[in-house]
mmCIF file of C-alpha atoms in Angstrom:
data_model
loop_
_atom_site.group_PDB
_atom_site.id
_atom_site.type_symbol
_atom_site.label_atom_id
_atom_site.label_comp_id
_atom_site.label_asym_id
_atom_site.label_seq_id
_atom_site.Cartn_x
_atom_site.Cartn_y
_atom_site.Cartn_z
ATOM 1 C CA UNK A 1 23.402 -30.781 -11.460
ATOM 2 C CA UNK A 2 20.650 -28.468 -12.739
ATOM 3 C CA UNK A 3 18.955 -28.290 -9.338
ATOM 4 C CA UNK A 4 22.301 -27.647 -7.639
ATOM 5 C CA UNK A 5 22.977 -24.716 -9.988
ATOM 6 C CA UNK A 6 19.501 -23.335 -9.364
ATOM 7 C CA UNK A 7 19.939 -23.703 -5.604
ATOM 8 C CA UNK A 8 23.295 -21.900 -5.704
ATOM 9 C CA UNK A 9 21.755 -19.120 -7.804
ATOM 10 C CA UNK A 10 18.907 -18.817 -5.323
ATOM 11 C CA UNK A 11 21.323 -18.700 -2.402
ATOM 12 C CA UNK A 12 23.386 -15.996 -4.109
ATOM 13 C CA UNK A 13 20.199 -14.014 -4.736
ATOM 14 C CA UNK A 14 19.185 -14.264 -1.089
ATOM 15 C CA UNK A 15 22.603 -13.124 0.085
ATOM 16 C CA UNK A 16 22.259 -10.099 -2.189
ATOM 17 C CA UNK A 17 18.668 -9.390 -1.084
ATOM 18 C CA UNK A 18 19.580 -9.648 2.575
ATOM 19 C CA UNK A 19 22.554 -7.314 2.519
ATOM 20 C CA UNK A 20 22.233 -5.145 -0.604
ATOM 21 C CA UNK A 21 18.509 -4.484 -1.177
ATOM 22 C CA UNK A 22 18.170 -1.504 1.134
ATOM 23 C CA UNK A 23 17.695 -3.648 4.257
ATOM 24 C CA UNK A 24 14.127 -4.120 3.029
ATOM 25 C CA UNK A 25 13.369 -6.700 5.716
ATOM 26 C CA UNK A 26 13.800 -4.306 8.639
ATOM 27 C CA UNK A 27 10.598 -2.975 10.160
ATOM 28 C CA UNK A 28 12.000 -0.046 12.157
ATOM 29 C CA UNK A 29 11.268 2.596 9.507
ATOM 30 C CA UNK A 30 8.694 4.658 11.402
ATOM 31 C CA UNK A 31 7.845 8.367 11.331
ATOM 32 C CA UNK A 32 11.070 10.436 11.391
ATOM 33 C CA UNK A 33 12.019 12.588 14.403
ATOM 34 C CA UNK A 34 9.587 15.482 14.726
ATOM 35 C CA UNK A 35 8.570 18.429 16.846
ATOM 36 C CA UNK A 36 5.544 20.661 17.038
ATOM 37 C CA UNK A 37 5.610 23.444 14.424
ATOM 38 C CA UNK A 38 5.343 27.069 15.505
ATOM 39 C CA UNK A 39 2.009 27.247 13.693
ATOM 40 C CA UNK A 40 -0.101 24.206 12.820
ATOM 41 C CA UNK A 41 -1.018 24.339 9.099
ATOM 42 C CA UNK A 42 -4.556 23.789 7.847
ATOM 43 C CA UNK A 43 -5.446 20.301 6.582
ATOM 44 C CA UNK A 44 -8.258 18.820 4.508
ATOM 45 C CA UNK A 45 -8.812 15.085 4.990
ATOM 46 C CA UNK A 46 -10.111 13.623 1.713
ATOM 47 C CA UNK A 47 -11.729 10.175 1.847
ATOM 48 C CA UNK A 48 -12.834 8.460 -1.395
ATOM 49 C CA UNK A 49 -15.539 5.907 -0.611
ATOM 50 C CA UNK A 50 -17.414 3.438 -2.796
ATOM 51 C CA UNK A 51 -19.741 0.960 -1.088
ATOM 52 C CA UNK A 52 -17.944 1.209 2.245
ATOM 53 C CA UNK A 53 -20.909 0.943 4.647
ATOM 54 C CA UNK A 54 -19.383 -2.204 6.182
ATOM 55 C CA UNK A 55 -16.169 -0.520 7.366
ATOM 56 C CA UNK A 56 -17.147 3.145 7.707
ATOM 57 C CA UNK A 57 -18.412 2.880 11.327
ATOM 58 C CA UNK A 58 -14.918 1.777 12.376
ATOM 59 C CA UNK A 59 -12.944 4.303 10.309
ATOM 60 C CA UNK A 60 -14.824 7.586 9.820
ATOM 61 C CA UNK A 61 -15.319 8.322 13.555
ATOM 62 C CA UNK A 62 -11.560 8.039 14.007
ATOM 63 C CA UNK A 63 -11.038 10.829 11.467
ATOM 64 C CA UNK A 64 -13.716 13.051 12.920
ATOM 65 C CA UNK A 65 -12.128 12.587 16.357
ATOM 66 C CA UNK A 66 -8.652 13.736 15.317
ATOM 67 C CA UNK A 67 -6.993 15.771 18.065
ATOM 68 C CA UNK A 68 -5.407 18.361 15.802
ATOM 69 C CA UNK A 69 -4.361 21.819 17.084
ATOM 70 C CA UNK A 70 -4.859 23.532 13.706
ATOM 71 C CA UNK A 71 -7.748 23.961 11.309
ATOM 72 C CA UNK A 72 -8.929 20.698 9.761
ATOM 73 C CA UNK A 73 -11.980 19.208 8.057
ATOM 74 C CA UNK A 74 -13.089 15.892 6.563
ATOM 75 C CA UNK A 75 -14.385 15.599 3.003
ATOM 76 C CA UNK A 76 -15.935 12.244 2.155
ATOM 77 C CA UNK A 77 -16.392 11.676 -1.574
ATOM 78 C CA UNK A 78 -19.194 9.181 -2.202
ATOM 79 C CA UNK A 79 -18.126 7.501 -5.437
ATOM 80 C CA UNK A 80 -21.429 6.135 -6.711
ATOM 81 C CA UNK A 81 -22.152 3.924 -3.691
ATOM 82 C CA UNK A 82 -25.263 1.759 -3.693
ATOM 83 C CA UNK A 83 -25.114 0.597 -0.061
ATOM 84 C CA UNK A 84 -25.989 3.862 1.706
ATOM 85 C CA UNK A 85 -22.406 4.967 2.334
ATOM 86 C CA UNK A 86 -23.285 8.669 2.063
ATOM 87 C CA UNK A 87 -26.247 8.572 4.445
ATOM 88 C CA UNK A 88 -24.254 6.508 6.911
ATOM 89 C CA UNK A 89 -21.400 9.040 6.824
ATOM 90 C CA UNK A 90 -23.783 11.886 7.694
ATOM 91 C CA UNK A 91 -25.295 9.888 10.547
ATOM 92 C CA UNK A 92 -21.853 9.036 11.928
ATOM 93 C CA UNK A 93 -20.885 12.715 11.798
ATOM 94 C CA UNK A 94 -23.974 13.599 13.855
ATOM 95 C CA UNK A 95 -23.253 10.875 16.390
ATOM 96 C CA UNK A 96 -19.535 11.649 16.736
ATOM 97 C CA UNK A 97 -18.893 15.381 17.180
ATOM 98 C CA UNK A 98 -15.468 16.596 16.158
ATOM 99 C CA UNK A 99 -14.034 17.800 12.866
ATOM 100 C CA UNK A 100 -16.647 19.064 10.396
ATOM 101 C CA UNK A 101 -17.668 16.618 7.656
ATOM 102 C CA UNK A 102 -18.600 17.526 4.098
ATOM 103 C CA UNK A 103 -20.237 14.889 1.897
ATOM 104 C CA UNK A 104 -19.985 15.193 -1.864
ATOM 105 C CA UNK A 105 -20.409 13.016 -4.942
ATOM 106 C CA UNK A 106 -18.682 13.571 -8.299
ATOM 107 C CA UNK A 107 -20.800 11.251 -10.433
ATOM 108 C CA UNK A 108 -19.347 8.604 -12.719
ATOM 109 C CA UNK A 109 -15.691 9.014 -13.758
ATOM 110 C CA UNK A 110 -14.891 10.603 -17.072
ATOM 111 C CA UNK A 111 -13.147 8.366 -19.643
ATOM 112 C CA UNK A 112 -9.511 7.747 -18.761
ATOM 113 C CA UNK A 113 -9.994 8.108 -15.007
ATOM 114 C CA UNK A 114 -10.011 5.409 -12.347
ATOM 115 C CA UNK A 115 -12.813 5.764 -9.833
ATOM 116 C CA UNK A 116 -10.589 6.476 -6.833
ATOM 117 C CA UNK A 117 -8.565 9.167 -8.581
ATOM 118 C CA UNK A 118 -11.741 10.746 -9.974
ATOM 119 C CA UNK A 119 -13.080 10.916 -6.426
ATOM 120 C CA UNK A 120 -9.801 12.358 -5.140
ATOM 121 C CA UNK A 121 -9.802 14.966 -7.877
ATOM 122 C CA UNK A 122 -13.283 16.094 -6.863
ATOM 123 C CA UNK A 123 -12.452 16.089 -3.159
ATOM 124 C CA UNK A 124 -9.188 17.990 -3.580
ATOM 125 C CA UNK A 125 -10.851 20.589 -5.815
ATOM 126 C CA UNK A 126 -13.597 21.093 -3.227
ATOM 127 C CA UNK A 127 -11.047 21.423 -0.421
ATOM 128 C CA UNK A 128 -9.124 24.074 -2.351
ATOM 129 C CA UNK A 129 -12.167 26.187 -3.240
ATOM 130 C CA UNK A 130 -14.550 25.782 -0.293
ATOM 131 C CA UNK A 131 -12.823 28.415 1.847
ATOM 132 C CA UNK A 132 -11.122 31.757 1.374
ATOM 133 C CA UNK A 133 -7.708 30.090 1.660
ATOM 134 C CA UNK A 134 -6.889 26.612 0.467
ATOM 135 C CA UNK A 135 -5.566 24.020 2.949
ATOM 136 C CA UNK A 136 -1.815 23.753 3.216
ATOM 137 C CA UNK A 137 -1.902 19.955 3.426
ATOM 138 C CA UNK A 138 -4.138 17.174 2.176
ATOM 139 C CA UNK A 139 -4.517 13.896 4.041
ATOM 140 C CA UNK A 140 -5.579 11.305 1.465
ATOM 141 C CA UNK A 141 -6.841 8.250 3.311
ATOM 142 C CA UNK A 142 -8.964 5.274 2.340
ATOM 143 C CA UNK A 143 -12.394 4.627 3.805
ATOM 144 C CA UNK A 144 -11.201 1.420 5.477
ATOM 145 C CA UNK A 145 -8.363 3.074 7.415
ATOM 146 C CA UNK A 146 -8.760 3.890 11.106
ATOM 147 C CA UNK A 147 -6.502 6.504 12.704
ATOM 148 C CA UNK A 148 -5.599 6.979 16.342
ATOM 149 C CA UNK A 149 -6.544 10.463 17.648
ATOM 150 C CA UNK A 150 -2.997 11.828 17.277
ATOM 151 C CA UNK A 151 -2.390 10.424 13.769
ATOM 152 C CA UNK A 152 -2.879 13.676 11.853
ATOM 153 C CA UNK A 153 -0.885 15.658 14.377
ATOM 154 C CA UNK A 154 2.077 13.282 14.143
ATOM 155 C CA UNK A 155 1.975 13.201 10.333
ATOM 156 C CA UNK A 156 1.970 16.993 10.079
ATOM 157 C CA UNK A 157 4.721 17.301 12.684
ATOM 158 C CA UNK A 158 6.878 14.865 10.692
ATOM 159 C CA UNK A 159 6.231 16.699 7.417
ATOM 160 C CA UNK A 160 6.977 20.156 8.777
ATOM 161 C CA UNK A 161 10.010 19.138 10.824
ATOM 162 C CA UNK A 162 11.719 17.256 7.982
ATOM 163 C CA UNK A 163 10.377 19.592 5.248
ATOM 164 C CA UNK A 164 8.713 16.737 3.399
ATOM 165 C CA UNK A 165 6.192 17.161 0.597
ATOM 166 C CA UNK A 166 4.697 13.695 0.988
ATOM 167 C CA UNK A 167 4.581 11.559 4.112
ATOM 168 C CA UNK A 168 2.986 8.142 3.772
ATOM 169 C CA UNK A 169 2.454 5.359 6.266
ATOM 170 C CA UNK A 170 1.656 1.804 5.287
ATOM 171 C CA UNK A 171 -1.318 1.014 7.490
ATOM 172 C CA UNK A 172 -1.181 -2.187 9.467
ATOM 173 C CA UNK A 173 -3.534 -4.503 7.573
ATOM 174 C CA UNK A 174 -5.866 -6.874 9.387
ATOM 175 C CA UNK A 175 -4.319 -10.292 10.046
ATOM 176 C CA UNK A 176 -6.887 -12.235 12.052
ATOM 177 C CA UNK A 177 -8.292 -15.038 9.895
ATOM 178 C CA UNK A 178 -6.024 -17.975 8.931
ATOM 179 C CA UNK A 179 -5.758 -16.769 5.320
ATOM 180 C CA UNK A 180 -4.992 -13.202 6.422
ATOM 181 C CA UNK A 181 -2.235 -14.444 8.690
ATOM 182 C CA UNK A 182 -0.704 -16.443 5.850
ATOM 183 C CA UNK A 183 -1.013 -13.841 3.087
ATOM 184 C CA UNK A 184 -1.121 -10.318 4.564
ATOM 185 C CA UNK A 185 2.328 -9.995 6.231
ATOM 186 C CA UNK A 186 3.890 -11.378 3.054
ATOM 187 C CA UNK A 187 2.066 -8.720 1.008
ATOM 188 C CA UNK A 188 3.888 -5.962 2.908
ATOM 189 C CA UNK A 189 7.145 -7.947 2.890
ATOM 190 C CA UNK A 190 7.029 -8.302 -0.911
ATOM 191 C CA UNK A 191 6.154 -4.611 -1.298
ATOM 192 C CA UNK A 192 9.134 -3.579 0.818
ATOM 193 C CA UNK A 193 11.339 -5.901 -1.207
ATOM 194 C CA UNK A 194 10.299 -4.133 -4.417
ATOM 195 C CA UNK A 195 10.367 -0.650 -2.867
ATOM 196 C CA UNK A 196 12.854 -0.594 0.040
ATOM 197 C CA UNK A 197 11.737 2.153 2.407
ATOM 198 C CA UNK A 198 15.255 3.385 3.120
ATOM 199 C CA UNK A 199 15.918 3.995 -0.562
ATOM 200 C CA UNK A 200 12.610 5.818 -0.962
ATOM 201 C CA UNK A 201 13.425 8.074 1.979
ATOM 202 C CA UNK A 202 16.809 9.220 0.708
ATOM 203 C CA UNK A 203 16.532 12.879 -0.404
ATOM 204 C CA UNK A 204 18.439 12.041 -3.588
ATOM 205 C CA UNK A 205 16.939 8.585 -4.060
ATOM 206 C CA UNK A 206 15.344 7.491 -7.322
ATOM 207 C CA UNK A 207 12.998 4.853 -5.897
ATOM 208 C CA UNK A 208 9.515 6.241 -5.255
ATOM 209 C CA UNK A 209 6.440 4.696 -3.674
ATOM 210 C CA UNK A 210 3.693 5.494 -1.202
ATOM 211 C CA UNK A 211 0.922 3.615 0.593
ATOM 212 C CA UNK A 212 -2.414 4.885 -0.673
ATOM 213 C CA UNK A 213 -4.265 4.280 2.574
ATOM 214 C CA UNK A 214 -2.465 7.114 4.374
ATOM 215 C CA UNK A 215 -0.784 9.930 2.432
ATOM 216 C CA UNK A 216 -0.171 13.421 3.783
ATOM 217 C CA UNK A 217 0.544 15.645 0.787
ATOM 218 C CA UNK A 218 1.513 19.297 0.716
ATOM 219 C CA UNK A 219 -1.069 21.075 -1.421
ATOM 220 C CA UNK A 220 1.616 23.096 -3.172
ATOM 221 C CA UNK A 221 3.425 19.871 -4.100
ATOM 222 C CA UNK A 222 0.200 18.379 -5.463
ATOM 223 C CA UNK A 223 -0.308 21.413 -7.693
ATOM 224 C CA UNK A 224 3.319 21.339 -8.842
ATOM 225 C CA UNK A 225 3.074 17.647 -9.715
ATOM 226 C CA UNK A 226 -0.305 18.086 -11.418
ATOM 227 C CA UNK A 227 -1.924 15.334 -9.350
ATOM 228 C CA UNK A 228 -4.272 13.664 -9.530
ATOM 229 C CA UNK A 229 -4.795 14.691 -13.183
ATOM 230 C CA UNK A 230 -1.312 13.610 -14.255
ATOM 231 C CA UNK A 231 -1.903 10.065 -12.953
ATOM 232 C CA UNK A 232 -5.645 9.824 -13.666
ATOM 233 C CA UNK A 233 -5.423 6.392 -15.352
ATOM 234 C CA UNK A 234 -3.160 4.757 -12.747
ATOM 235 C CA UNK A 235 -4.477 1.553 -11.194
ATOM 236 C CA UNK A 236 -1.562 1.515 -8.728
ATOM 237 C CA UNK A 237 -2.249 5.108 -7.792
ATOM 238 C CA UNK A 238 -0.086 5.343 -4.661
ATOM 239 C CA UNK A 239 3.179 4.474 -6.418
ATOM 240 C CA UNK A 240 2.238 6.731 -9.344
ATOM 241 C CA UNK A 241 1.492 9.592 -6.939
ATOM 242 C CA UNK A 242 4.867 9.283 -5.227
ATOM 243 C CA UNK A 243 6.671 9.163 -8.567
ATOM 244 C CA UNK A 244 4.871 12.290 -9.779
ATOM 245 C CA UNK A 245 5.760 14.194 -6.615
ATOM 246 C CA UNK A 246 9.399 13.093 -6.744
ATOM 247 C CA UNK A 247 9.693 13.940 -10.463
ATOM 248 C CA UNK A 248 8.454 17.450 -9.746
ATOM 249 C CA UNK A 249 11.201 17.970 -7.159
ATOM 250 C CA UNK A 250 9.271 17.004 -4.030
ATOM 251 C CA UNK A 251 10.692 15.159 -1.037
ATOM 252 C CA UNK A 252 8.875 11.966 -0.066
ATOM 253 C CA UNK A 253 8.911 9.552 2.858
ATOM 254 C CA UNK A 254 7.351 6.119 3.390
ATOM 255 C CA UNK A 255 7.346 3.877 6.438
ATOM 256 C CA UNK A 256 5.333 1.441 8.499
ATOM 257 C CA UNK A 257 2.507 2.747 10.646
ATOM 258 C CA UNK A 258 2.241 2.313 14.374
ATOM 259 C CA UNK A 259 -1.244 3.689 14.973
ATOM 260 C CA UNK A 260 -2.915 3.583 11.558
ATOM 261 C CA UNK A 261 -4.805 0.365 10.836
ATOM 262 C CA UNK A 262 -6.918 -1.120 8.065
ATOM 263 C CA UNK A 263 -10.243 -2.444 9.340
ATOM 264 C CA UNK A 264 -11.238 -4.215 6.138
ATOM 265 C CA UNK A 265 -11.675 -7.959 6.680
ATOM 266 C CA UNK A 266 -10.344 -10.477 4.156
ATOM 267 C CA UNK A 267 -11.721 -13.599 5.764
ATOM 268 C CA UNK A 268 -11.383 -15.907 2.763
ATOM 269 C CA UNK A 269 -8.697 -16.612 0.207
ATOM 270 C CA UNK A 270 -10.985 -15.309 -2.548
ATOM 271 C CA UNK A 271 -11.064 -11.808 -1.046
ATOM 272 C CA UNK A 272 -7.291 -11.691 -0.767
ATOM 273 C CA UNK A 273 -6.900 -13.163 -4.244
ATOM 274 C CA UNK A 274 -9.001 -10.359 -5.754
ATOM 275 C CA UNK A 275 -7.091 -7.711 -3.792
ATOM 276 C CA UNK A 276 -3.779 -8.855 -5.279
ATOM 277 C CA UNK A 277 -4.809 -9.975 -8.765
ATOM 278 C CA UNK A 278 -6.704 -6.794 -9.626
ATOM 279 C CA UNK A 279 -3.441 -4.834 -9.929
ATOM 280 C CA UNK A 280 -0.642 -7.418 -10.196
ATOM 281 C CA UNK A 281 -0.447 -7.387 -14.001
ATOM 282 C CA UNK A 282 -0.748 -3.588 -14.036
ATOM 283 C CA UNK A 283 2.340 -3.522 -11.804
ATOM 284 C CA UNK A 284 4.089 -5.380 -14.645
ATOM 285 C CA UNK A 285 2.866 -2.747 -17.123
ATOM 286 C CA UNK A 286 0.820 -5.464 -18.903
ATOM 287 C CA UNK A 287 4.002 -6.824 -20.467
ATOM 288 C CA UNK A 288 4.110 -10.611 -21.146
ATOM 289 C CA UNK A 289 7.914 -10.639 -20.942
ATOM 290 C CA UNK A 290 7.828 -9.004 -17.509
ATOM 291 C CA UNK A 291 5.230 -11.553 -16.449
ATOM 292 C CA UNK A 292 7.432 -14.415 -17.602
ATOM 293 C CA UNK A 293 10.442 -12.920 -15.823
ATOM 294 C CA UNK A 294 8.435 -12.427 -12.631
ATOM 295 C CA UNK A 295 7.211 -16.012 -12.643
ATOM 296 C CA UNK A 296 10.734 -17.307 -13.249
ATOM 297 C CA UNK A 297 12.085 -15.054 -10.510
ATOM 298 C CA UNK A 298 9.490 -16.193 -7.971
ATOM 299 C CA UNK A 299 10.257 -19.820 -8.761
ATOM 300 C CA UNK A 300 14.014 -19.326 -8.441
ATOM 301 C CA UNK A 301 13.933 -17.191 -5.308
ATOM 302 C CA UNK A 302 11.107 -18.757 -3.312
ATOM 303 C CA UNK A 303 10.338 -22.251 -4.638
ATOM 304 C CA UNK A 304 13.768 -23.613 -5.505
ATOM 305 C CA UNK A 305 15.193 -23.484 -1.927
ATOM 306 C CA UNK A 306 12.697 -25.907 -0.304
ATOM 307 C CA UNK A 307 12.695 -28.089 -3.419
ATOM 308 C CA UNK A 308 16.513 -28.267 -3.385
ATOM 309 C CA UNK A 309 16.662 -29.037 0.324
ATOM 310 C CA UNK A 310 14.109 -31.827 0.125
ATOM 311 C CA UNK A 311 15.559 -33.282 -3.079
ATOM 312 C CA UNK A 312 19.099 -33.086 -1.739
ATOM 313 C CA UNK A 313 18.127 -34.904 1.442
ATOM 314 C CA UNK A 314 16.191 -37.522 -0.498
ATOM 315 C CA UNK A 315 19.043 -38.246 -2.924
ATOM 316 C CA UNK A 316 21.924 -37.748 -0.541
ATOM 317 C CA UNK A 317 23.277 -34.795 -2.535
ATOM 318 C CA UNK A 318 24.689 -32.736 0.324
ATOM 319 C CA UNK A 319 25.680 -29.665 -1.733
ATOM 320 C CA UNK A 320 22.183 -29.274 -3.133
ATOM 321 C CA UNK A 321 20.612 -29.700 0.310
ATOM 322 C CA UNK A 322 23.007 -27.185 1.891
ATOM 323 C CA UNK A 323 22.466 -24.532 -0.793
ATOM 324 C CA UNK A 324 18.698 -24.919 -0.657
ATOM 325 C CA UNK A 325 18.614 -25.024 3.136
ATOM 326 C CA UNK A 326 20.750 -21.882 3.562
ATOM 327 C CA UNK A 327 18.655 -19.987 1.024
ATOM 328 C CA UNK A 328 15.462 -21.059 2.810
ATOM 329 C CA UNK A 329 17.003 -20.035 6.139
ATOM 330 C CA UNK A 330 17.822 -16.537 4.841
ATOM 331 C CA UNK A 331 14.318 -16.269 3.392
ATOM 332 C CA UNK A 332 12.659 -17.194 6.675
ATOM 333 C CA UNK A 333 15.048 -15.067 8.710
ATOM 334 C CA UNK A 334 14.332 -11.924 6.744
ATOM 335 C CA UNK A 335 10.602 -12.598 7.061
ATOM 336 C CA UNK A 336 10.638 -12.822 10.855
ATOM 337 C CA UNK A 337 10.674 -9.045 11.533
ATOM 338 C CA UNK A 338 7.526 -8.580 9.438
ATOM 339 C CA UNK A 339 5.802 -11.420 11.274
ATOM 340 C CA UNK A 340 6.712 -9.800 14.595
ATOM 341 C CA UNK A 341 5.346 -6.472 13.346
ATOM 342 C CA UNK A 342 2.062 -8.223 12.553
ATOM 343 C CA UNK A 343 2.164 -10.080 15.902
ATOM 344 C CA UNK A 344 2.235 -13.459 14.172
ATOM 345 C CA UNK A 345 4.078 -16.599 15.314
ATOM 346 C CA UNK A 346 7.567 -17.304 13.993
ATOM 347 C CA UNK A 347 6.308 -20.699 12.845
ATOM 348 C CA UNK A 348 4.817 -18.977 9.789
ATOM 349 C CA UNK A 349 8.259 -17.959 8.495
ATOM 350 C CA UNK A 350 9.110 -21.312 6.834
ATOM 351 C CA UNK A 351 5.748 -21.176 5.030
ATOM 352 C CA UNK A 352 6.801 -18.161 2.942
ATOM 353 C CA UNK A 353 7.436 -20.375 -0.156
ATOM 354 C CA UNK A 354 3.799 -21.497 0.000
ATOM 355 C CA UNK A 355 2.630 -17.897 0.223
ATOM 356 C CA UNK A 356 4.918 -16.950 -2.677
ATOM 357 C CA UNK A 357 3.355 -19.732 -4.743
ATOM 358 C CA UNK A 358 -0.065 -18.240 -4.050
ATOM 359 C CA UNK A 359 1.178 -14.809 -5.170
ATOM 360 C CA UNK A 360 2.635 -16.371 -8.318
ATOM 361 C CA UNK A 361 -0.761 -17.872 -9.150
ATOM 362 C CA UNK A 362 -2.513 -14.575 -8.357
ATOM 363 C CA UNK A 363 -0.164 -12.749 -10.719
ATOM 364 C CA UNK A 364 -0.776 -15.222 -13.536
ATOM 365 C CA UNK A 365 -4.519 -14.985 -12.904
ATOM 366 C CA UNK A 366 -4.260 -11.185 -13.097
ATOM 367 C CA UNK A 367 -2.792 -11.507 -16.597
ATOM 368 C CA UNK A 368 -5.426 -14.054 -17.620
ATOM 369 C CA UNK A 369 -8.227 -11.777 -16.445
ATOM 370 C CA UNK A 370 -6.655 -8.854 -18.286
ATOM 371 C CA UNK A 371 -6.660 -10.690 -21.604
ATOM 372 C CA UNK A 372 -10.224 -11.807 -20.978
ATOM 373 C CA UNK A 373 -11.221 -8.157 -20.641
ATOM 374 C CA UNK A 374 -11.725 -8.299 -16.896
ATOM 375 C CA UNK A 375 -8.382 -6.962 -15.723
ATOM 376 C CA UNK A 376 -8.070 -4.334 -12.962
ATOM 377 C CA UNK A 377 -11.675 -4.917 -11.932
ATOM 378 C CA UNK A 378 -12.758 -3.417 -8.622
ATOM 379 C CA UNK A 379 -16.204 -2.818 -7.168
ATOM 380 C CA UNK A 380 -18.042 -3.154 -10.435
ATOM 381 C CA UNK A 381 -15.575 -1.243 -12.619
ATOM 382 C CA UNK A 382 -12.989 -2.570 -15.045
ATOM 383 C CA UNK A 383 -10.128 -0.339 -16.149
ATOM 384 C CA UNK A 384 -8.232 -0.463 -19.419
ATOM 385 C CA UNK A 385 -4.488 -0.209 -19.507
ATOM 386 C CA UNK A 386 -3.285 3.386 -19.975
ATOM 387 C CA UNK A 387 -2.576 2.991 -23.695
ATOM 388 C CA UNK A 388 -6.172 1.921 -24.241
ATOM 389 C CA UNK A 389 -7.795 4.425 -21.874
#
């Protein structure tokens, strides 16, 4: 009886998620309709980079080669790299003529700052003061993100046409290795479930999020929102940035990218585990009760359906099997569009409970590492929660 009740609750949850959670499972939220502006505004592309020599040859040339009709430049902020990132960036700029590149380094972050936001602060300040007039837009993009030649042009056209203060695209992450194919599409699927793109993109919506790998931000909106200073301690900086812009009255937009890709490889489960666990507990605001609720929710929503179906079939309890099977069917069905977006076989859809179990364990591990003093660790730095920063 207990498993039947849990299966019915899971089925009810999946019916609600499918039809009432902002159609989160749809993957057709792409850049809004746009046209060329009468005058192309100036843009500074700011790239924070820490030990990125492995991926920079595949990403930085794509920024330098942007086919943009207006004035634009690239500012790469070398955040204390020890692998020659800065020297490599200068060599790539010499080998790939295009937009001018400026290399700068801010030194170690001041107390209370995360490394990425400290680098962004330095890069944005340099962009605003290096010329007689400050750039009208800032493209904040990670060092592992490659852009097609028209990426900046299309982002600016979307922002100016729709009068948006922040336009963000979730780059298509690499999904080549077996672990990437199992884990990566689900990462974006879970994100969209938490932050449905359609709700974010409503002018009067309250949900706010962005994808930190590709954010076009109006400079005036950044100043009005006080970013990055107002979010200097944020580990999940992209969501915090979008919330700050929306709170200050800005209009934001988030969707899936078509021609913006992450080139960072996550060949093993350990790499993916660290990517998720470093910020999972921060997403829960380091609250044990939220952690417990998240674990219970993941079990109910993702693990109960296959367990109920198998148990119902084994015991001959038809109602339990039907409830679990229908919930599992809705789960897999809503996952299919994301798998198609990532060009993955539909056969991976029924494996979503296994992937959810991995995410559950990553989330618990994130909390364990936090209480061991190693939470939110990334590239040699460990960040305290905001109240301790």
